[in-house]
PDB file of C-alpha atoms in Angstrom:
ATOM      1  CA  MET A   1      -2.556 -17.433   1.963  1.00 43.00           C
ATOM      2  CA  GLU A   2      -2.786 -20.065  -0.756  1.00 43.00           C
ATOM      3  CA  GLY A   3      -0.426 -21.017  -3.548  1.00 44.00           C
ATOM      4  CA  ARG A   4       2.630 -19.124  -4.648  1.00 48.00           C
ATOM      5  CA  VAL A   5       3.442 -15.807  -3.041  1.00 52.00           C
ATOM      6  CA  SER A   6       3.291 -13.022  -5.627  1.00 53.00           C
ATOM      7  CA  GLY A   7       6.207 -10.799  -6.555  1.00 57.00           C
ATOM      8  CA  PRO A   8       9.936 -11.221  -7.254  1.00 68.00           C
ATOM      9  CA  PRO A   9      11.792 -13.974  -5.327  1.00 76.00           C
ATOM     10  CA  THR A  10      13.173 -11.588  -2.686  1.00 80.00           C
ATOM     11  CA  VAL A  11       9.676 -10.261  -2.024  1.00 83.00           C
ATOM     12  CA  ALA A  12       8.198 -13.757  -1.913  1.00 88.00           C
ATOM     13  CA  ARG A  13      10.761 -14.852   0.670  1.00 89.00           C
ATOM     14  CA  ALA A  14      10.165 -11.793   2.825  1.00 90.00           C
ATOM     15  CA  VAL A  15       6.386 -12.201   2.664  1.00 94.00           C
ATOM     16  CA  ALA A  16       6.633 -15.898   3.543  1.00 94.00           C
ATOM     17  CA  TRP A  17       8.824 -14.998   6.525  1.00 94.00           C
ATOM     18  CA  GLY A  18       6.309 -12.391   7.705  1.00 95.00           C
ATOM     19  CA  VAL A  19       3.400 -14.825   7.445  1.00 97.00           C
ATOM     20  CA  SER A  20       5.317 -17.505   9.356  1.00 96.00           C
ATOM     21  CA  ALA A  21       6.421 -15.059  12.070  1.00 96.00           C
ATOM     22  CA  PHE A  22       2.892 -13.818  12.723  1.00 97.00           C
ATOM     23  CA  ARG A  23       1.576 -17.384  12.863  1.00 97.00           C
ATOM     24  CA  ASP A  24       4.280 -18.286  15.357  1.00 96.00           C
ATOM     25  CA  ALA A  25       3.158 -15.264  17.397  1.00 95.00           C
ATOM     26  CA  GLY A  26      -0.335 -16.774  17.603  1.00 94.00           C
ATOM     27  CA  LEU A  27      -2.164 -14.363  15.283  1.00 96.00           C
ATOM     28  CA  ASP A  28      -4.488 -14.924  12.368  1.00 95.00           C
ATOM     29  CA  VAL A  29      -2.600 -13.756   9.293  1.00 97.00           C
ATOM     30  CA  HIS A  30      -3.231 -13.394   5.577  1.00 97.00           C
ATOM     31  CA  THR A  31      -1.765 -11.589   2.602  1.00 97.00           C
ATOM     32  CA  GLU A  32      -3.444  -8.964   0.433  1.00 96.00           C
ATOM     33  CA  LYS A  33      -2.399  -8.860  -3.202  1.00 94.00           C
ATOM     34  CA  TYR A  34      -2.108  -5.611  -5.123  1.00 92.00           C
ATOM     35  CA  ALA A  35      -0.899  -4.409  -8.502  1.00 86.00           C
ATOM     36  CA  ASP A  36       2.254  -2.327  -8.081  1.00 72.00           C
ATOM     37  CA  ARG A  37       1.409   0.917  -9.898  1.00 67.00           C
ATOM     38  CA  ILE A  38       4.895   2.296  -9.246  1.00 63.00           C
ATOM     39  CA  GLY A  39       7.512  -0.431  -9.335  1.00 56.00           C
ATOM     40  CA  GLY A  40       6.514  -2.638 -12.249  1.00 59.00           C
ATOM     41  CA  PRO A  41       3.993  -5.074 -13.718  1.00 54.00           C
ATOM     42  CA  GLU A  42       4.223  -7.822 -11.113  1.00 68.00           C
ATOM     43  CA  ASP A  43       1.615  -8.239  -8.396  1.00 83.00           C
ATOM     44  CA  MET A  44       2.824  -7.732  -4.841  1.00 88.00           C
ATOM     45  CA  GLU A  45       1.446  -8.676  -1.414  1.00 93.00           C
ATOM     46  CA  ASN A  46       1.188  -7.024   1.987  1.00 95.00           C
ATOM     47  CA  VAL A  47       1.198  -9.164   5.132  1.00 97.00           C
ATOM     48  CA  VAL A  48      -1.730  -8.497   7.477  1.00 98.00           C
ATOM     49  CA  ALA A  49      -2.407  -9.918  10.960  1.00 98.00           C
ATOM     50  CA  GLU A  50      -5.097  -8.921  13.422  1.00 97.00           C
ATOM     51  CA  ILE A  51      -6.101  -9.066  17.062  1.00 97.00           C
ATOM     52  CA  ARG A  52      -9.871  -8.701  17.075  1.00 97.00           C
ATOM     53  CA  GLY A  53     -11.405  -6.210  19.468  1.00 97.00           C
ATOM     54  CA  ARG A  54     -13.700  -7.422  22.214  1.00 97.00           C
ATOM     55  CA  GLU A  55     -16.364  -4.685  21.945  1.00 97.00           C
ATOM     56  CA  LYS A  56     -16.036  -2.923  18.596  1.00 97.00           C
ATOM     57  CA  PRO A  57     -14.052  -5.244  16.313  1.00 97.00           C
ATOM     58  CA  ASP A  58     -14.957  -3.231  13.207  1.00 97.00           C
ATOM     59  CA  GLU A  59     -13.088  -0.197  14.578  1.00 98.00           C
ATOM     60  CA  TRP A  60      -9.341  -0.518  14.437  1.00 98.00           C
ATOM     61  CA  VAL A  61      -5.863   0.802  15.056  1.00 98.00           C
ATOM     62  CA  LEU A  62      -3.260  -0.003  12.415  1.00 98.00           C
ATOM     63  CA  VAL A  63       0.391  -0.637  13.250  1.00 97.00           C
ATOM     64  CA  ALA A  64       2.728  -0.904  10.267  1.00 96.00           C
ATOM     65  CA  ALA A  65       6.330  -1.316   9.214  1.00 93.00           C
ATOM     66  CA  HIS A  66       7.968  -1.592   5.813  1.00 90.00           C
ATOM     67  CA  LEU A  67       8.965  -5.176   5.111  1.00 89.00           C
ATOM     68  CA  THR A  68      12.693  -5.465   4.528  1.00 75.00           C
ATOM     69  CA  LEU A  69      13.256  -7.412   1.316  1.00 63.00           C
ATOM     70  CA  GLY A  70      16.909  -8.246   1.819  1.00 54.00           C
ATOM     71  CA  ARG A  71      20.141  -7.196   3.451  1.00 48.00           C
ATOM     72  CA  ALA A  72      20.687  -3.451   3.284  1.00 44.00           C
ATOM     73  CA  ALA A  73      23.680  -2.094   1.420  1.00 38.00           C
ATOM     74  CA  PRO A  74      26.754  -1.362   3.589  1.00 40.00           C
ATOM     75  CA  GLY A  75      26.299   1.842   5.542  1.00 39.00           C
ATOM     76  CA  TRP A  76      22.617   2.111   4.671  1.00 37.00           C
ATOM     77  CA  PRO A  77      20.012   1.555   7.403  1.00 43.00           C
ATOM     78  CA  ASP A  78      17.182  -0.880   6.846  1.00 54.00           C
ATOM     79  CA  SER A  79      13.854  -1.512   8.540  1.00 63.00           C
ATOM     80  CA  SER A  80      14.335  -5.107   9.703  1.00 80.00           C
ATOM     81  CA  CYS A  81      14.354  -4.000  13.357  1.00 86.00           C
ATOM     82  CA  ASP A  82      10.960  -2.371  12.849  1.00 90.00           C
ATOM     83  CA  ASP A  83       9.534  -5.564  11.324  1.00 92.00           C
ATOM     84  CA  VAL A  84      10.780  -7.602  14.279  1.00 92.00           C
ATOM     85  CA  ALA A  85       9.567  -5.098  16.891  1.00 92.00           C
ATOM     86  CA  LEU A  86       6.110  -5.007  15.302  1.00 95.00           C
ATOM     87  CA  ILE A  87       5.813  -8.811  15.270  1.00 96.00           C
ATOM     88  CA  GLU A  88       7.068  -9.084  18.846  1.00 96.00           C
ATOM     89  CA  ALA A  89       4.592  -6.395  19.935  1.00 96.00           C
ATOM     90  CA  ALA A  90       1.810  -8.463  18.355  1.00 97.00           C
ATOM     91  CA  ARG A  91       3.109 -11.552  20.176  1.00 96.00           C
ATOM     92  CA  ASP A  92       3.245  -9.740  23.526  1.00 95.00           C
ATOM     93  CA  ILE A  93      -0.319  -8.440  23.228  1.00 96.00           C
ATOM     94  CA  SER A  94      -1.608 -11.837  22.088  1.00 95.00           C
ATOM     95  CA  ARG A  95       0.086 -13.663  24.965  1.00 94.00           C
ATOM     96  CA  THR A  96      -1.602 -11.495  27.592  1.00 94.00           C
ATOM     97  CA  GLY A  97      -4.915 -13.020  26.564  1.00 93.00           C
ATOM     98  CA  ILE A  98      -6.480  -9.579  26.992  1.00 94.00           C
ATOM     99  CA  ARG A  99      -8.162  -8.266  23.889  1.00 95.00           C
ATOM    100  CA  PRO A 100      -8.456  -4.498  23.520  1.00 97.00           C
ATOM    101  CA  ARG A 101     -11.785  -2.757  23.067  1.00 97.00           C
ATOM    102  CA  LEU A 102     -11.060  -2.195  19.345  1.00 98.00           C
ATOM    103  CA  SER A 103      -9.150  -4.339  16.856  1.00 98.00           C
ATOM    104  CA  ILE A 104      -5.442  -3.907  16.171  1.00 98.00           C
ATOM    105  CA  ARG A 105      -4.203  -4.608  12.657  1.00 98.00           C
ATOM    106  CA  PHE A 106      -0.519  -5.316  12.132  1.00 98.00           C
ATOM    107  CA  VAL A 107       0.656  -4.768   8.550  1.00 97.00           C
ATOM    108  CA  LEU A 108       3.994  -5.296   6.821  1.00 96.00           C
ATOM    109  CA  PHE A 109       3.965  -3.202   3.660  1.00 94.00           C
ATOM    110  CA  THR A 110       5.953  -4.252   0.610  1.00 90.00           C
ATOM    111  CA  GLY A 111       7.141  -2.326  -2.434  1.00 82.00           C
ATOM    112  CA  ASN A 112       9.634   0.493  -2.799  1.00 70.00           C
ATOM    113  CA  ASP A 113       9.478   2.572   0.378  1.00 61.00           C
ATOM    114  CA  ARG A 114      10.017   5.789  -1.571  1.00 65.00           C
ATOM    115  CA  GLY A 115       6.864   5.364  -3.661  1.00 70.00           C
ATOM    116  CA  MET A 116       4.949   3.656  -0.833  1.00 85.00           C
ATOM    117  CA  PRO A 117       2.896   1.432  -3.177  1.00 88.00           C
ATOM    118  CA  GLY A 118       2.047  -1.108  -0.467  1.00 92.00           C
ATOM    119  CA  SER A 119       0.463   1.387   1.912  1.00 94.00           C
ATOM    120  CA  TRP A 120      -1.234   3.189  -0.989  1.00 93.00           C
ATOM    121  CA  ALA A 121      -2.725  -0.121  -2.118  1.00 94.00           C
ATOM    122  CA  TYR A 122      -3.897  -0.940   1.405  1.00 96.00           C
ATOM    123  CA  VAL A 123      -5.644   2.421   1.735  1.00 96.00           C
ATOM    124  CA  ARG A 124      -7.318   2.003  -1.671  1.00 94.00           C
ATOM    125  CA  ALA A 125      -8.565  -1.462  -0.745  1.00 96.00           C
ATOM    126  CA  HIS A 126      -9.893  -0.350   2.658  1.00 97.00           C
ATOM    127  CA  ARG A 127     -11.169   3.124   1.778  1.00 95.00           C
ATOM    128  CA  GLY A 128     -14.684   2.188   2.820  1.00 95.00           C
ATOM    129  CA  GLU A 129     -13.462   1.397   6.356  1.00 97.00           C
ATOM    130  CA  LEU A 130     -11.407   4.505   7.068  1.00 97.00           C
ATOM    131  CA  ASP A 131     -14.130   6.224   9.092  1.00 97.00           C
ATOM    132  CA  ARG A 132     -13.572   3.404  11.590  1.00 97.00           C
ATOM    133  CA  ALA A 133      -9.774   3.769  11.666  1.00 98.00           C
ATOM    134  CA  ARG A 134      -8.757   5.326  14.996  1.00 98.00           C
ATOM    135  CA  ALA A 135      -5.069   5.723  14.152  1.00 98.00           C
ATOM    136  CA  ALA A 136      -2.303   4.534  11.841  1.00 97.00           C
ATOM    137  CA  ILE A 137       1.046   3.999  13.593  1.00 96.00           C
ATOM    138  CA  SER A 138       4.101   3.610  11.372  1.00 92.00           C
ATOM    139  CA  PHE A 139       7.462   2.311  12.583  1.00 87.00           C
ATOM    140  CA  HIS A 140      10.389   4.207  11.117  1.00 79.00           C
ATOM    141  CA  SER A 141      13.157   3.796  13.694  1.00 76.00           C
ATOM    142  CA  ARG A 142      15.905   2.537  11.345  1.00 72.00           C
ATOM    143  CA  CYS A 143      17.177   0.332  14.183  1.00 77.00           C
ATOM    144  CA  SER A 144      17.496   3.258  16.601  1.00 85.00           C
ATOM    145  CA  ARG A 145      15.880   3.628  20.023  1.00 89.00           C
ATOM    146  CA  VAL A 146      12.441   5.185  19.656  1.00 91.00           C
ATOM    147  CA  THR A 147      12.145   8.289  21.830  1.00 91.00           C
ATOM    148  CA  GLY A 148       8.810   9.541  20.574  1.00 90.00           C
ATOM    149  CA  TYR A 149       6.525  10.136  17.653  1.00 92.00           C
ATOM    150  CA  SER A 150       6.082  12.471  14.759  1.00 92.00           C
ATOM    151  CA  LEU A 151       2.424  13.521  14.881  1.00 95.00           C
ATOM    152  CA  ASN A 152       2.444  14.634  11.244  1.00 94.00           C
ATOM    153  CA  GLY A 153       1.094  18.107  11.884  1.00 94.00           C
ATOM    154  CA  ARG A 154      -1.764  16.935  14.140  1.00 96.00           C
ATOM    155  CA  HIS A 155      -1.476  18.966  17.372  1.00 95.00           C
ATOM    156  CA  ASP A 156      -5.028  17.912  18.252  1.00 97.00           C
ATOM    157  CA  ILE A 157      -4.032  14.277  18.864  1.00 97.00           C
ATOM    158  CA  GLU A 158      -1.225  14.961  21.339  1.00 96.00           C
ATOM    159  CA  SER A 159      -3.352  14.910  24.485  1.00 96.00           C
ATOM    160  CA  GLY A 160      -5.059  11.609  23.668  1.00 96.00           C
ATOM    161  CA  LEU A 161      -1.768  10.004  22.702  1.00 95.00           C
ATOM    162  CA  ARG A 162      -0.080  11.045  25.953  1.00 94.00           C
ATOM    163  CA  GLU A 163      -2.947   9.510  27.893  1.00 94.00           C
ATOM    164  CA  ALA A 164      -2.695   6.241  25.944  1.00 94.00           C
ATOM    165  CA  MET A 165       1.075   6.083  26.582  1.00 93.00           C
ATOM    166  CA  LYS A 166       0.982   6.743  30.336  1.00 92.00           C
ATOM    167  CA  PRO A 167       2.032   3.152  31.185  1.00 91.00           C
ATOM    168  CA  VAL A 168       5.399   3.714  29.465  1.00 89.00           C
ATOM    169  CA  GLU A 169       6.135   7.262  30.582  1.00 86.00           C
ATOM    170  CA  SER A 170       9.254   6.031  32.361  1.00 88.00           C
ATOM    171  CA  LEU A 171      10.737   4.746  29.089  1.00 89.00           C
ATOM    172  CA  GLY A 172      11.354   8.263  27.826  1.00 87.00           C
ATOM    173  CA  ALA A 173       9.345   7.990  24.615  1.00 86.00           C
ATOM    174  CA  GLY A 174       7.178  11.051  25.153  1.00 87.00           C
ATOM    175  CA  HIS A 175       9.064  13.420  22.854  1.00 90.00           C
ATOM    176  CA  TYR A 176       6.921  14.583  19.947  1.00 91.00           C
ATOM    177  CA  ASP A 177       7.463  16.623  16.839  1.00 91.00           C
ATOM    178  CA  PHE A 178       4.871  17.854  14.396  1.00 91.00           C
ATOM    179  CA  GLY A 179       6.675  17.608  11.099  1.00 86.00           C
ATOM    180  CA  ALA A 180       5.128  15.662   8.235  1.00 86.00           C
ATOM    181  CA  PRO A 181       7.820  13.651   6.401  1.00 79.00           C
ATOM    182  CA  LEU A 182       6.831  12.387   2.984  1.00 82.00           C
ATOM    183  CA  GLU A 183       8.727   9.130   2.664  1.00 72.00           C
ATOM    184  CA  THR A 184       6.996   6.960   5.256  1.00 81.00           C
ATOM    185  CA  ASP A 185       4.091   4.551   4.924  1.00 90.00           C
ATOM    186  CA  ASN A 186       1.854   6.807   6.990  1.00 92.00           C
ATOM    187  CA  PHE A 187       1.469   9.202   4.025  1.00 94.00           C
ATOM    188  CA  ASP A 188      -1.639   7.714   2.439  1.00 96.00           C
ATOM    189  CA  PHE A 189      -3.399   7.491   5.794  1.00 97.00           C
ATOM    190  CA  LEU A 190      -2.526  11.135   6.473  1.00 97.00           C
ATOM    191  CA  VAL A 191      -4.023  12.328   3.185  1.00 97.00           C
ATOM    192  CA  GLU A 192      -7.144  10.318   3.992  1.00 98.00           C
ATOM    193  CA  GLY A 193      -7.500  12.264   7.251  1.00 98.00           C
ATOM    194  CA  VAL A 194      -6.714   9.366   9.622  1.00 98.00           C
ATOM    195  CA  PRO A 195      -4.685  10.377  12.720  1.00 98.00           C
ATOM    196  CA  THR A 196      -1.155   9.185  11.987  1.00 96.00           C
ATOM    197  CA  LEU A 197       1.865   8.631  14.216  1.00 94.00           C
ATOM    198  CA  THR A 198       5.373   7.800  13.101  1.00 92.00           C
ATOM    199  CA  ALA A 199       7.576   6.158  15.728  1.00 89.00           C
ATOM    200  CA  ILE A 200      10.970   7.788  15.364  1.00 83.00           C
ATOM    201  CA  GLN A 201      14.123   8.840  17.157  1.00 78.00           C
ATOM    202  CA  VAL A 202      13.189  12.413  18.055  1.00 62.00           C
ATOM    203  CA  GLN A 203      16.118  14.777  18.456  1.00 56.00           C
ATOM    204  CA  THR A 204      16.345  15.837  22.108  1.00 50.00           C
ATOM    205  CA  SER A 205      19.813  17.395  22.011  1.00 47.00           C
ATOM    206  CA  PRO A 206      22.033  19.136  19.435  1.00 45.00           C
ATOM    207  CA  LEU A 207      23.984  15.915  18.959  1.00 42.00           C
ATOM    208  CA  LEU A 208      21.854  12.999  17.876  1.00 42.00           C
ATOM    209  CA  ASP A 209      23.277   9.523  17.605  1.00 46.00           C
ATOM    210  CA  PRO A 210      23.176   8.275  14.003  1.00 46.00           C
ATOM    211  CA  PRO A 211      20.927   5.313  13.224  1.00 46.00           C
ATOM    212  CA  ALA A 212      22.353   1.830  13.173  1.00 46.00           C
ATOM    213  CA  THR A 213      24.030   1.134   9.846  1.00 42.00           C
ATOM    214  CA  SER A 214      22.575  -2.304   9.370  1.00 43.00           C
ATOM    215  CA  GLY A 215      19.805  -4.577  10.529  1.00 46.00           C
ATOM    216  CA  THR A 216      22.140  -7.562  10.690  1.00 50.00           C
ATOM    217  CA  PRO A 217      22.121  -9.434  14.027  1.00 50.00           C
ATOM    218  CA  GLU A 218      25.624  -8.354  15.029  1.00 53.00           C
ATOM    219  CA  LYS A 219      24.612  -4.691  14.703  1.00 62.00           C
ATOM    220  CA  ILE A 220      21.283  -4.788  16.528  1.00 71.00           C
ATOM    221  CA  ASP A 221      21.070  -3.456  20.080  1.00 81.00           C
ATOM    222  CA  ILE A 222      18.737  -5.943  21.747  1.00 87.00           C
ATOM    223  CA  ALA A 223      17.919  -3.540  24.575  1.00 89.00           C
ATOM    224  CA  ASP A 224      16.745  -0.956  22.022  1.00 89.00           C
ATOM    225  CA  LEU A 225      14.708  -3.593  20.207  1.00 89.00           C
ATOM    226  CA  LYS A 226      12.947  -4.580  23.446  1.00 92.00           C
ATOM    227  CA  HIS A 227      12.382  -0.906  24.236  1.00 92.00           C
ATOM    228  CA  ASN A 228      10.819  -0.277  20.829  1.00 92.00           C
ATOM    229  CA  THR A 229       8.638  -3.370  21.123  1.00 94.00           C
ATOM    230  CA  ALA A 230       7.241  -2.131  24.430  1.00 94.00           C
ATOM    231  CA  ILE A 231       6.586   1.333  23.022  1.00 93.00           C
ATOM    232  CA  VAL A 232       4.615   0.118  20.014  1.00 91.00           C
ATOM    233  CA  ALA A 233       2.677  -2.504  21.972  1.00 95.00           C
ATOM    234  CA  VAL A 234       1.544  -0.069  24.652  1.00 95.00           C
ATOM    235  CA  THR A 235       0.765   2.698  22.159  1.00 95.00           C
ATOM    236  CA  ALA A 236      -1.366   0.440  19.974  1.00 96.00           C
ATOM    237  CA  PHE A 237      -3.153  -1.206  22.892  1.00 97.00           C
ATOM    238  CA  GLY A 238      -3.690   2.114  24.659  1.00 96.00           C
ATOM    239  CA  ILE A 239      -5.327   3.732  21.628  1.00 97.00           C
ATOM    240  CA  ALA A 240      -7.406   0.610  20.927  1.00 98.00           C
ATOM    241  CA  GLU A 241      -8.589   0.519  24.540  1.00 97.00           C
ATOM    242  CA  ARG A 242      -9.786   4.144  24.645  1.00 96.00           C
ATOM    243  CA  THR A 243     -13.495   4.854  24.617  1.00 94.00           C
ATOM    244  CA  ALA A 244     -12.924   8.024  22.581  1.00 95.00           C
ATOM    245  CA  PRO A 245     -10.649   8.493  19.530  1.00 96.00           C
ATOM    246  CA  ILE A 246      -7.379  10.380  20.020  1.00 97.00           C
ATOM    247  CA  GLY A 247      -8.609  12.661  17.241  1.00 97.00           C
ATOM    248  CA  PRO A 248     -11.196  12.805  14.464  1.00 97.00           C
ATOM    249  CA  ARG A 249     -10.795  11.834  10.843  1.00 98.00           C
ATOM    250  CA  GLN A 250     -10.158  15.106   9.046  1.00 98.00           C
ATOM    251  CA  THR A 251     -12.209  16.476   6.167  1.00 97.00           C
ATOM    252  CA  ARG A 252     -10.591  17.081   2.801  1.00 97.00           C
ATOM    253  CA  ALA A 253     -10.446  20.818   3.504  1.00 97.00           C
ATOM    254  CA  GLU A 254      -8.742  20.193   6.858  1.00 98.00           C
ATOM    255  CA  ILE A 255      -6.247  17.817   5.229  1.00 97.00           C
ATOM    256  CA  GLU A 256      -5.339  20.340   2.550  1.00 97.00           C
ATOM    257  CA  ALA A 257      -4.817  23.025   5.189  1.00 97.00           C
ATOM    258  CA  LEU A 258      -2.507  20.643   7.090  1.00 96.00           C
ATOM    259  CA  LEU A 259      -0.570  19.797   3.922  1.00 96.00           C
ATOM    260  CA  LYS A 260       0.096  23.472   3.254  1.00 95.00           C
ATOM    261  CA  ALA A 261       0.855  24.448   6.854  1.00 94.00           C
ATOM    262  CA  SER A 262       3.289  21.555   7.370  1.00 93.00           C
ATOM    263  CA  GLY A 263       5.152  22.047   4.090  1.00 93.00           C
ATOM    264  CA  LEU A 264       4.093  18.604   2.900  1.00 94.00           C
ATOM    265  CA  ALA A 265       2.251  20.159  -0.043  1.00 96.00           C
ATOM    266  CA  GLY A 266       5.549  21.483  -1.386  1.00 95.00           C
ATOM    267  CA  GLN A 267       7.184  18.063  -1.043  1.00 94.00           C
ATOM    268  CA  MET A 268       4.245  16.477  -2.848  1.00 94.00           C
ATOM    269  CA  LYS A 269       4.599  18.919  -5.737  1.00 95.00           C
ATOM    270  CA  ILE A 270       8.331  18.246  -6.057  1.00 93.00           C
ATOM    271  CA  ASN A 271       7.713  14.486  -6.089  1.00 91.00           C
ATOM    272  CA  GLY A 272       4.793  14.611  -8.535  1.00 91.00           C
ATOM    273  CA  LEU A 273       2.144  13.623  -5.977  1.00 93.00           C
ATOM    274  CA  TRP A 274       0.141  16.846  -5.891  1.00 96.00           C
ATOM    275  CA  PRO A 275      -1.804  16.103  -9.124  1.00 96.00           C
ATOM    276  CA  LEU A 276      -2.861  12.755  -7.604  1.00 94.00           C
ATOM    277  CA  TRP A 277      -4.194  14.639  -4.568  1.00 96.00           C
ATOM    278  CA  GLU A 278      -6.014  17.186  -6.722  1.00 95.00           C
ATOM    279  CA  SER A 279      -7.626  14.468  -8.849  1.00 94.00           C
ATOM    280  CA  GLY A 280      -8.717  12.428  -5.835  1.00 92.00           C
ATOM    281  CA  GLU A 281      -6.698   9.400  -6.930  1.00 92.00           C
ATOM    282  CA  ARG A 282      -4.631   9.708  -3.784  1.00 94.00           C
ATOM    283  CA  GLY A 283      -6.225  11.116  -0.627  1.00 96.00           C
ATOM    284  CA  ARG A 284      -9.693  11.696   0.734  1.00 96.00           C
ATOM    285  CA  LEU A 285     -12.345  12.401  -1.843  1.00 90.00           C
ATOM    286  CA  PRO A 286     -14.285  15.683  -1.730  1.00 82.00           C
TER     287      PRO A 286
END
């Protein structure tokens, strides 16, 4: 990263923090600039770090969180815990000195998390590489203890994921659901056919504890943060170490069938995204 960080001051500070944190964790890190098609005229930047694979470095697993740009409003959860857990997972893997078979890319996406411009920009920039993407893992815990993953309608990836996560079976994070929520940074990977996982607090009883109301230090449960760090590190390493993918990249026809079966197509129409899918501007091309 050279020169001034792009974007408004709050974004620039957050990006600079992300770059510094990844460097402190011992990873090579850079930023990728993009034009924000949703939030305004200013250029923005995603933060990208990588652990290169030992055998097939051009094949990769992506692990992402949405970069918190400032203190959340009172009573409103933020994603700062996810940013920290992702960086600490990268640090833990790096410190082992053991490189996985494939590369692991750690990305902090910027931009409004509702429009997901950062992840959309990343997918556009790396469209030519998506056949080599084994999985995209998105952190969306909102400072709660991760108990599993949303598999975003992909029943076919469950078996491979369970195998990759065997080392952390005792942590109780093997609860899966198959819904496909719209407002997470996994969306653009999903509509490109890449197997996507969203690390979440899966409801396992009628009464589910609410998420933490703030990412401020006094509100963070350190035990939960360590738990989440272990979950994401093992999941990413386990998938990157496999000789076979947890699932294939879907064709456009398969993606459209998933969108309709999961109800995501309806959400896309309500939010004005369906025309972008139909035109090929957003999602896998025919």
